[in-house]
Structure formats: C-alpha cells, structure tokens
mmCIF file of C-alpha atoms in Angstrom:
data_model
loop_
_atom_site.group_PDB
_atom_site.id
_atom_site.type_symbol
_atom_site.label_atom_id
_atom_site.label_comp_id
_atom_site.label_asym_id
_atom_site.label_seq_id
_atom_site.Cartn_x
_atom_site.Cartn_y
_atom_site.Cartn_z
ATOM 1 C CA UNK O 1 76.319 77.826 118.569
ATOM 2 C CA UNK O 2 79.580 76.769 119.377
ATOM 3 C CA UNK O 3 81.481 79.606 117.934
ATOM 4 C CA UNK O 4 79.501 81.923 120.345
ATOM 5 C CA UNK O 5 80.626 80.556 123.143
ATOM 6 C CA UNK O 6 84.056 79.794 121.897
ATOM 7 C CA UNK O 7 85.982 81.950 124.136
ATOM 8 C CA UNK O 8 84.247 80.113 126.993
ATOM 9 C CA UNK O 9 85.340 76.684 125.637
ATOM 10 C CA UNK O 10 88.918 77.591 125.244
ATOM 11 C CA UNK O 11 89.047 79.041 128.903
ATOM 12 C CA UNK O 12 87.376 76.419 130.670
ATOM 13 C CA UNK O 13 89.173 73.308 128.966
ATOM 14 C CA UNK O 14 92.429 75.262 129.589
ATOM 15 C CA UNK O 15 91.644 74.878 133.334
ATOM 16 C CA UNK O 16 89.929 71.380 132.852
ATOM 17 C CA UNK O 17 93.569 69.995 131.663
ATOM 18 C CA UNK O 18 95.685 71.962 134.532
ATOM 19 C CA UNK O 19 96.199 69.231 137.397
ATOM 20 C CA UNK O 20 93.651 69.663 140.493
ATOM 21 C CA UNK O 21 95.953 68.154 143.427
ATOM 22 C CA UNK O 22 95.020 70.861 145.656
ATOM 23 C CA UNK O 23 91.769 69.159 146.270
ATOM 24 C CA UNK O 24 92.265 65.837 144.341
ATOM 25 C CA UNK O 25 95.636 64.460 145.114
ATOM 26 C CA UNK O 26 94.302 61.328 141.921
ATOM 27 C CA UNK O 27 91.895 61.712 139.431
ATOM 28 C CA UNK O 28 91.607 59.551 136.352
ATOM 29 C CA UNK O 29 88.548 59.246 133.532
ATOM 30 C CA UNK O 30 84.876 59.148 134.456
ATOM 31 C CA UNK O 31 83.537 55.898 135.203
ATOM 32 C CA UNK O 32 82.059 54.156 132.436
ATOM 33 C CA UNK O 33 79.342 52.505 134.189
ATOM 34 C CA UNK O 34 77.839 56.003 134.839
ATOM 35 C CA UNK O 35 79.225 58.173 132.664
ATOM 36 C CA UNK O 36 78.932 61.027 135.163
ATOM 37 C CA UNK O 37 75.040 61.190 134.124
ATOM 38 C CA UNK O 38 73.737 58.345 136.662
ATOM 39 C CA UNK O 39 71.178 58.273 139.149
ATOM 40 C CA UNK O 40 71.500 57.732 143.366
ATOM 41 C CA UNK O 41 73.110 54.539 143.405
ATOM 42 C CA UNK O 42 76.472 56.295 144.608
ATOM 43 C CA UNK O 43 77.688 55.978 148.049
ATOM 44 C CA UNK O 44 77.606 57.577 151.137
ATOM 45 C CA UNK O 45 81.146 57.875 150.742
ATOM 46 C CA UNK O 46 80.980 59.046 147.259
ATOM 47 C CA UNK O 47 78.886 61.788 147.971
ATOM 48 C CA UNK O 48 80.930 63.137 150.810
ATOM 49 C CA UNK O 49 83.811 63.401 148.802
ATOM 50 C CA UNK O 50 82.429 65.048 146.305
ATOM 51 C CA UNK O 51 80.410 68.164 148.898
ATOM 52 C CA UNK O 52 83.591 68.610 150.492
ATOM 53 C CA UNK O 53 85.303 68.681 147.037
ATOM 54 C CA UNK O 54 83.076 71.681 146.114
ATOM 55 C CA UNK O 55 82.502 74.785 147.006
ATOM 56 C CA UNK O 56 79.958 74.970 144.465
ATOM 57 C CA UNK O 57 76.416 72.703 144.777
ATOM 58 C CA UNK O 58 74.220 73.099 142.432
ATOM 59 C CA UNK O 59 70.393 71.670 141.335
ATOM 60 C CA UNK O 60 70.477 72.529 137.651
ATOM 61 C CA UNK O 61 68.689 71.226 134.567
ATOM 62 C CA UNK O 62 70.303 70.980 130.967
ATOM 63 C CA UNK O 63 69.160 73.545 128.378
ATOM 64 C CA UNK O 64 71.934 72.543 125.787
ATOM 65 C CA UNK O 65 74.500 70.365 125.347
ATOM 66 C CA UNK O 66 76.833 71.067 122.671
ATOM 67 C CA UNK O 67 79.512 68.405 121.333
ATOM 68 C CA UNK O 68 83.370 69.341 121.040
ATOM 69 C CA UNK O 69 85.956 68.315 118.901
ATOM 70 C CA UNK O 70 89.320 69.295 117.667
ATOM 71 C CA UNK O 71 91.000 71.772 119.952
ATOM 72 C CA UNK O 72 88.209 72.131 122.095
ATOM 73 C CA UNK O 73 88.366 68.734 122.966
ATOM 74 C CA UNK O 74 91.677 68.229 123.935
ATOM 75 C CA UNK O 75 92.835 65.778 126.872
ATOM 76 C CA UNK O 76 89.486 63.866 126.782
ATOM 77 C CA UNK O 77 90.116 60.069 127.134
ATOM 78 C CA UNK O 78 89.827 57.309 124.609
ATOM 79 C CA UNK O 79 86.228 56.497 124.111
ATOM 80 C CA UNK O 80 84.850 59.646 125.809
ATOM 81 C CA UNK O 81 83.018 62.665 124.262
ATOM 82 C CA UNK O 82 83.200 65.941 125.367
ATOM 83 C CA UNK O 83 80.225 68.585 125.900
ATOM 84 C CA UNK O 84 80.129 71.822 126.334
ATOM 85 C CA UNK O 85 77.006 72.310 128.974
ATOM 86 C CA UNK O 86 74.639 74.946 129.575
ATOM 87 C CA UNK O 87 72.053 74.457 132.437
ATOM 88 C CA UNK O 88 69.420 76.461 134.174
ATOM 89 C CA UNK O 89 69.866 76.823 137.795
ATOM 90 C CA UNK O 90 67.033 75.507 140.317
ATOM 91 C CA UNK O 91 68.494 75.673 143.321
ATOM 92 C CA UNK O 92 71.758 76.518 144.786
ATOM 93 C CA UNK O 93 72.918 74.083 147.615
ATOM 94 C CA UNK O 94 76.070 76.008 148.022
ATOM 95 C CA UNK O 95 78.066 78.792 146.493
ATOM 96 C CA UNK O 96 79.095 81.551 149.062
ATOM 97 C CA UNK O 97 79.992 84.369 146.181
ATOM 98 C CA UNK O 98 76.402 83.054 143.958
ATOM 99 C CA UNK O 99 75.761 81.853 140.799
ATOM 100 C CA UNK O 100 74.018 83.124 137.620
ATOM 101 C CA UNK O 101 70.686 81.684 136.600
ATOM 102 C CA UNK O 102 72.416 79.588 133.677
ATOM 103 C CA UNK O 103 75.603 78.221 134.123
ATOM 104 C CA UNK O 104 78.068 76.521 131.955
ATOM 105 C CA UNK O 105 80.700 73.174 131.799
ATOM 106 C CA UNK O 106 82.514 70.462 130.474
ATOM 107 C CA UNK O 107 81.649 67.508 130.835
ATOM 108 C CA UNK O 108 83.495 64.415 129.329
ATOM 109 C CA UNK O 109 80.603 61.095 129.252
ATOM 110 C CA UNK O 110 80.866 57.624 127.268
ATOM 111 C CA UNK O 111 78.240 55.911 125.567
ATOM 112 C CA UNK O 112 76.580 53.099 126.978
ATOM 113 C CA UNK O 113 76.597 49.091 126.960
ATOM 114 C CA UNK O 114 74.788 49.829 123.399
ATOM 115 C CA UNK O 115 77.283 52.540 122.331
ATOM 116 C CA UNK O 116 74.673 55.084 122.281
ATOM 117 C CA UNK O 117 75.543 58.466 124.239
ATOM 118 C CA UNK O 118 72.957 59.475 127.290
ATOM 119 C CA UNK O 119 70.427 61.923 126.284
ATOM 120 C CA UNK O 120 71.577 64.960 127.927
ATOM 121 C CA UNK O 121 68.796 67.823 127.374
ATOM 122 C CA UNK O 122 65.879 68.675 130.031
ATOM 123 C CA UNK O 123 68.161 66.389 132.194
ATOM 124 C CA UNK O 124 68.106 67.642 136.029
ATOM 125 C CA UNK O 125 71.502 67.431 137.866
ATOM 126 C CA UNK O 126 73.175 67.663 140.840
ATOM 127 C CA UNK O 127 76.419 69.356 140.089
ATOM 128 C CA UNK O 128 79.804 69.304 142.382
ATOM 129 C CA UNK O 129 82.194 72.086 140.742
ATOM 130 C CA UNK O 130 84.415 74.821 141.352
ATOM 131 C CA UNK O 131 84.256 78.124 139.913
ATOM 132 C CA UNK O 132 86.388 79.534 136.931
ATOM 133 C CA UNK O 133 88.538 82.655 137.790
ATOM 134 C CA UNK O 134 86.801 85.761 136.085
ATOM 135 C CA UNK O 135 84.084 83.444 134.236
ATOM 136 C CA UNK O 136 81.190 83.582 136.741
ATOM 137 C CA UNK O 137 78.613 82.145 134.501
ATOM 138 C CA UNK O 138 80.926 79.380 134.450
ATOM 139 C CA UNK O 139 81.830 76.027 136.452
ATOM 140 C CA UNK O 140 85.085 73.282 136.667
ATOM 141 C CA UNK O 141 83.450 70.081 137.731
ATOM 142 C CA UNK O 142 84.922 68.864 140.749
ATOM 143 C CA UNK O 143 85.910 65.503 138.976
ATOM 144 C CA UNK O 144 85.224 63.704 135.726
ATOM 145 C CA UNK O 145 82.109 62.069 137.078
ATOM 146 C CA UNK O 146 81.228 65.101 139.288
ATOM 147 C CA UNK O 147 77.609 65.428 137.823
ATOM 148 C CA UNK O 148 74.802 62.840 139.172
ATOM 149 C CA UNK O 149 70.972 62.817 138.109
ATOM 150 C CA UNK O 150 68.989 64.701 140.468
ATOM 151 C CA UNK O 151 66.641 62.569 143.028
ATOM 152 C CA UNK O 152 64.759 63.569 145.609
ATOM 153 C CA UNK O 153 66.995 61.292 147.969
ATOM 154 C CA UNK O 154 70.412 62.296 146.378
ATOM 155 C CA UNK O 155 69.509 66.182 146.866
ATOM 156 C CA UNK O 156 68.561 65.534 150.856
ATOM 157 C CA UNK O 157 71.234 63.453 151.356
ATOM 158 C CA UNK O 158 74.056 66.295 149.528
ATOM 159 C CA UNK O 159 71.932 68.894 151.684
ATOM 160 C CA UNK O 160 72.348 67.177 155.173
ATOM 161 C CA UNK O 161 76.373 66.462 154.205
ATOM 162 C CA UNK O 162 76.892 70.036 153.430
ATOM 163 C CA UNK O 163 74.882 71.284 156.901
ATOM 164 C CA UNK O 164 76.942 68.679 158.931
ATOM 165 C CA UNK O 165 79.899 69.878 157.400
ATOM 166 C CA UNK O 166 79.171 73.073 159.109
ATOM 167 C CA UNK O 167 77.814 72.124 162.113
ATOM 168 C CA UNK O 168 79.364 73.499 165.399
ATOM 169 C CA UNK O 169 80.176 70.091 166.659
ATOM 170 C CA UNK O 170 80.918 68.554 163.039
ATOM 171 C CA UNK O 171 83.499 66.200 164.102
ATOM 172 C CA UNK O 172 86.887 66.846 162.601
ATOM 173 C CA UNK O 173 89.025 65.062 160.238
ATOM 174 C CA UNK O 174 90.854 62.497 161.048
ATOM 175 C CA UNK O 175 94.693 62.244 160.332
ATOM 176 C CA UNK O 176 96.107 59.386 161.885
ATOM 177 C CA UNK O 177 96.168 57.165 165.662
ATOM 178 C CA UNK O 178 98.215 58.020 168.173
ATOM 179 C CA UNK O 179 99.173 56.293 171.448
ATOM 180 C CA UNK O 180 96.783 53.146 172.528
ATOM 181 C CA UNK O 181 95.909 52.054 176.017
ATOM 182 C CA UNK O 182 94.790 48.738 177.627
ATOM 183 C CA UNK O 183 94.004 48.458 180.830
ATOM 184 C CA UNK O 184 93.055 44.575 181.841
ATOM 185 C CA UNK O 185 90.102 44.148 184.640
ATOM 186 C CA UNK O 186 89.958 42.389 187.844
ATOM 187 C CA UNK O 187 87.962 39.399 186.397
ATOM 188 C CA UNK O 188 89.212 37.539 182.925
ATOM 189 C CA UNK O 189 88.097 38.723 179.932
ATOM 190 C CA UNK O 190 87.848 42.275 180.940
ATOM 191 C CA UNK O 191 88.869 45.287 180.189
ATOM 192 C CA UNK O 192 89.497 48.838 178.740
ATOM 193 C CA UNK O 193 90.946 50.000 175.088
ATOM 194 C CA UNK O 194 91.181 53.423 174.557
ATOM 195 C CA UNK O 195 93.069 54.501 171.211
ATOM 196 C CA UNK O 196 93.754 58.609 170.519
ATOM 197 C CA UNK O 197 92.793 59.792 166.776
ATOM 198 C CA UNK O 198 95.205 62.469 165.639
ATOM 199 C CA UNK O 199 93.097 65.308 163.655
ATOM 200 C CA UNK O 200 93.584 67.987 161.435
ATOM 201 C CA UNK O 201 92.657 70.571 163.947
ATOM 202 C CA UNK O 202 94.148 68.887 166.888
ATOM 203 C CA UNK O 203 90.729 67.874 168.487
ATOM 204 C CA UNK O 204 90.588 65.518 170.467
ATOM 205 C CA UNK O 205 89.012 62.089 169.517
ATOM 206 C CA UNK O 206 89.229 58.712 171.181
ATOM 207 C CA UNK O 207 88.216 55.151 170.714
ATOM 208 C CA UNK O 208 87.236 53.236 173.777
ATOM 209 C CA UNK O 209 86.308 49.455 173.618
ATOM 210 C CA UNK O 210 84.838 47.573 177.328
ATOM 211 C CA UNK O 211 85.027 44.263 177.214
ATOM 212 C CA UNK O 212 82.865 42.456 180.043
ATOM 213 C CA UNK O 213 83.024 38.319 180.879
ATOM 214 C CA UNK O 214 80.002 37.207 179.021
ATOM 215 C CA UNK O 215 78.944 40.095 177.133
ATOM 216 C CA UNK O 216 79.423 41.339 173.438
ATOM 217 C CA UNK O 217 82.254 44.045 173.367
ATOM 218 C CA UNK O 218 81.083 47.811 173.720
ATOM 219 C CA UNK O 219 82.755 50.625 171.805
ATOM 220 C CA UNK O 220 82.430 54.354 171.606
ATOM 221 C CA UNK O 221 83.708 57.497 170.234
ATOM 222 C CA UNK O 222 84.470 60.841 172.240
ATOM 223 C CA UNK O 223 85.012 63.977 170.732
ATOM 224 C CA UNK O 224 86.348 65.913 173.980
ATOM 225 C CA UNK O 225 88.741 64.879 176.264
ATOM 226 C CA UNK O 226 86.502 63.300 178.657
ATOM 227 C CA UNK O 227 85.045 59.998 177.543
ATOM 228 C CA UNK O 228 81.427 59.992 177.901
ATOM 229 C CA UNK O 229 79.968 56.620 179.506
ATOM 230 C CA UNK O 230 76.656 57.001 177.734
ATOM 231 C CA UNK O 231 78.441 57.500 174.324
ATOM 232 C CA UNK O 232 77.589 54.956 171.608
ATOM 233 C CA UNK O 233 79.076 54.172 168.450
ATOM 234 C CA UNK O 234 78.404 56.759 165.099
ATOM 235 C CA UNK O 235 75.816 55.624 162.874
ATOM 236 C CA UNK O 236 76.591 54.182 159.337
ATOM 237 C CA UNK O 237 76.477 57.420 157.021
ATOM 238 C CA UNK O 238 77.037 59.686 159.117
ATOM 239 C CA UNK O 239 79.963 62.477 159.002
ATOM 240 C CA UNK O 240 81.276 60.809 162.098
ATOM 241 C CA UNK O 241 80.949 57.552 160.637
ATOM 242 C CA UNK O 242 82.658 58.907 157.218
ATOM 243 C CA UNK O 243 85.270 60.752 159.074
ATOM 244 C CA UNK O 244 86.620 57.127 160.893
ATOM 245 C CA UNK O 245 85.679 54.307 158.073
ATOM 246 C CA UNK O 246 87.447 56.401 155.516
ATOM 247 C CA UNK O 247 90.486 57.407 157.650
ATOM 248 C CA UNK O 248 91.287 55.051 160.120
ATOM 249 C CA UNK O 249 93.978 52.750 158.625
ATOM 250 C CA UNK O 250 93.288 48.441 158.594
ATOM 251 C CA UNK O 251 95.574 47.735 161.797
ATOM 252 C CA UNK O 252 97.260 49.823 164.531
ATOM 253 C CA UNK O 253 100.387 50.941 163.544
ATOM 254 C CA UNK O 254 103.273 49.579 165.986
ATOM 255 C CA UNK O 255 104.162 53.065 167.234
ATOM 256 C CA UNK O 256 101.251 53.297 169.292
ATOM 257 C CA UNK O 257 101.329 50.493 171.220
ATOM 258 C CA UNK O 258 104.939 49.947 171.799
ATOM 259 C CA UNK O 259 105.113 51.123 175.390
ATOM 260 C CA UNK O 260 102.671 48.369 176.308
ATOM 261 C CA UNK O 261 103.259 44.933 177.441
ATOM 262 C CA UNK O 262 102.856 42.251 174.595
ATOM 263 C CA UNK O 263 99.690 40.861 175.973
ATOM 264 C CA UNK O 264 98.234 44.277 176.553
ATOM 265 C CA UNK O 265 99.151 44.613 173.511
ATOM 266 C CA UNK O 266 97.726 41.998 171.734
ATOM 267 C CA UNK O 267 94.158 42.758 173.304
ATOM 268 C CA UNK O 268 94.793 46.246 172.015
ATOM 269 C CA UNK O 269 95.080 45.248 168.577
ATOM 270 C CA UNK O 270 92.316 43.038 169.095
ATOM 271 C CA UNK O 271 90.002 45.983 170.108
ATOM 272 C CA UNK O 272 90.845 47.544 167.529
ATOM 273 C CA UNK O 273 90.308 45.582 165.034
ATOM 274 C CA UNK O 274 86.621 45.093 166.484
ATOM 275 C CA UNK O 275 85.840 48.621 165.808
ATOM 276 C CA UNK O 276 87.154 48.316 162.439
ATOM 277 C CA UNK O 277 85.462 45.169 161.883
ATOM 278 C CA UNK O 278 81.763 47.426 163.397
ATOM 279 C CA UNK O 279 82.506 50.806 161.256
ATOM 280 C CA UNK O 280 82.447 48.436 158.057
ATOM 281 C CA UNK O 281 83.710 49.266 154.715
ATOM 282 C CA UNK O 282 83.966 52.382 153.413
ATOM 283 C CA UNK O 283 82.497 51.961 149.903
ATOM 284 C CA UNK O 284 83.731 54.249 147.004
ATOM 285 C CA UNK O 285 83.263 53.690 143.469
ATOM 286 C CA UNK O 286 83.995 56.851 141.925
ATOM 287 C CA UNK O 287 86.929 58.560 141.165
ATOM 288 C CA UNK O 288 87.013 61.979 143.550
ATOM 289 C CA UNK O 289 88.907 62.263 146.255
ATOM 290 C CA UNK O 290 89.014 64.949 148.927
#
C-alpha cells in the first residue's frame, strides 16, 4: 500500500519539513492531550486561527491510515507517529480551486495516557490545510494539530467563522493602538475615553468608555469614524470579539497617551484597562497561529 503511494509520501513530507512562517510565524509538535484527533473542546480562539490559517476546509472521513517510518517519516517528534492519510470528502467548507472526492495527508499523532494510538479509520474530521503545488488530490495540514473530530457544533461554528470572515462589514484586523483621548465631565467621576485601533487595512476602529457618577462604566466599539451612541460592546466569540481579545496588547503603550495631562492620563489607562478586563481572555491551547 505504501509503495503505491510512495511518490506522494516523499512530496508531501518534503513540504511538511519546509518552515511555514508565511502563515505561522511558530509552530512546534501537536499537542499531546489531543493528538490532533480530538473532539470540540477547542476554543473559539483556536478555531479562528486555524479558518484563517486555511484556505482549505474540509468535512472528510478516514478510509485509510497508513503508518510511516524510515525516510518517510522524517522530522516527526519524539514520541509521535506519523500517518500517511487518505479520506473521503463530505463536504467542502472552503477551497476556491476544489478538491477531489478523496484526499490525502500527513498527519503526525501520539498515543494516549495508556500508550495506545487513536483509532483512526471511519473517523470523520474537520480538516484545516493548504494545498500541495501540482498534487491536487493532496493536502499540508495547516499545523500539527490541524485535524479535529467532526461535531455537529465544531462544523457550524468553522462555517459561521469562515462566512464572517467574508462578510462586507467583517471587522478588520487589528495591528496596534494609536493616540488615546480623555475628556473629564462637568460633574466628578465623569467622563469620555476614546482610544484609536491601528488596522491592517487602515480602517478605522475606536474604543470609547463613558463613565457616569453612580453608574457602572459603558464601553463600545466603532468601526467608522463616527462613534455610534447606540453601539454596544462585541459579543464573546465573535470575529469582533476575536479580532480585539487576541490583539489588543495588556496596557496602553506610553506613546499614546503622552500628549495628555497625567491625570487624564491615568483615567485613560484606567478605561482601558476596563475594556480589557470586559473582552476577557483570549483562550488558546493549540499550537497555530495566524
């Protein structure tokens, strides 16, 4: 079996081993808790990475899995086997150029907690890859651990990623802050933040924060240049949400509040660190990166 697809193997572990900075600027061994073969418990985060790693998507199941050694297996890590995979294609989530009906890949697992390697056959997948240059019946996994077990809530979840992705008004990425504002109010206790996002694009997004005597802090995002007074803040796993929990760095950087006055400020920092503290933490467990 193996020597059939031999010249397959050779091609595809060639570009396995080449480095993949140009979408992954880090990537290091699958995760041994999963093996790359778990089920949904992977983030919000996780997942996002991984559909805007991709330009492949795919809802597969495993018709073979076929175990490499020797020269075919070269670069896997310590404790890991490889397999060469071949899997039937349900559904295509996205590929712009296609894919055939049965596709194949590499995919490097450990055993589990009682050393015994996952049962790979009839298995249905999610898969986040890339394709291989003049192999179309072939895929490069996006990372080590860029195959999950297919659920019901994984696939809607990768589906409503990839159309937000997409979307006219999918909110842009988000490179770094700018310039921040405060502007105290007539009474004590109040007043207006506003902090400018620097994006990829050069779209404009802002953070604004009203504080009120009495009252709990409000904070918004705008996407335009005018700041919307009905706005509200994203909701948790959301690509809105993604683009600012996963960007925005812990504090504001000096730089952008140096033409204020230190008690503006301090508030500013303060502000700040409220919408930090309401975003929440951007939880990642695997190893992909965009």
């Amino acid at each position: 079996m193996i020597s059939r697809f031999r010249p397959a193997l050779l091609a595809a572990a060639a570009i396995a081993a080449a480095p993949l900075s140009a979408a992954i600027p880090a990537q290091s061994a699958p995760n041994t808790a999963d093996s790359g073969v778990s089920g949904s418990a992977i983030s919000y985060a996780d997942l996002t990475d991984l559909v805007i790693a991709s330009p492949v998507i795919a809802d597969a199941t495993i018709r073979s899995a076929a175990r490499l050694k020797g020269a075919d297996a070269v670069g896997v890590a310590p404790g890991f086997t490889r397999f060469y995979i071949e899997a039937d294609l349900g559904a295509l989530v996205r590929g712009a150029g296609g894919v055939p009906p049965r596709i194949g890949y590499l995919l490097d697992i450990a055993p589990d907690s009682s050393g015994r390697l996952p049962k790979l056959k009839k298995l249905r997948v999610l898969l986040f890859g890339r394709p291989v240059p003049g192999r179309p019946d072939q895929i490069q996994l996006a990372a080590p651990d860029a195959q999950i077990v297919w659920t019901p809530a994984d696939d809607a979840r990768v589906r409503g990623i990839a159309r937000a992705l997409v979307a006219a008004d999918a909110p842009p990425v988000i490179t770094g802050i700018g310039n921040a504002f405060h502007v105290p109010g007539a009474l004590p206790g109040e007043g207006e933040t506003q902090v400018f996002l620097t994006t990829a694009n050069g779209a404009p997004v802002s953070l604004t924060v009203l504080r009120r005597p009495g009252e709990q802090p409000r904070w918004a995002v705008a996407l335009s240049e005018i700041v919307d007074e009905a706005a509200a803040p994203p909701a948790r796993d959301t690509l809105l949400w993604y683009r600012l929990a996963c960007a925005l760095p812990a504090d504001l950087p000096e730089q952008s509040i140096a033409s204020l006055a230190a008690s503006d400020a301090t508030l500013a920092r303060e502000d700040y660190g409220y919408v930090r503290q309401q975003l929440g933490v951007c939880r990642r467990t695997r190893t992909i990166r965009p």
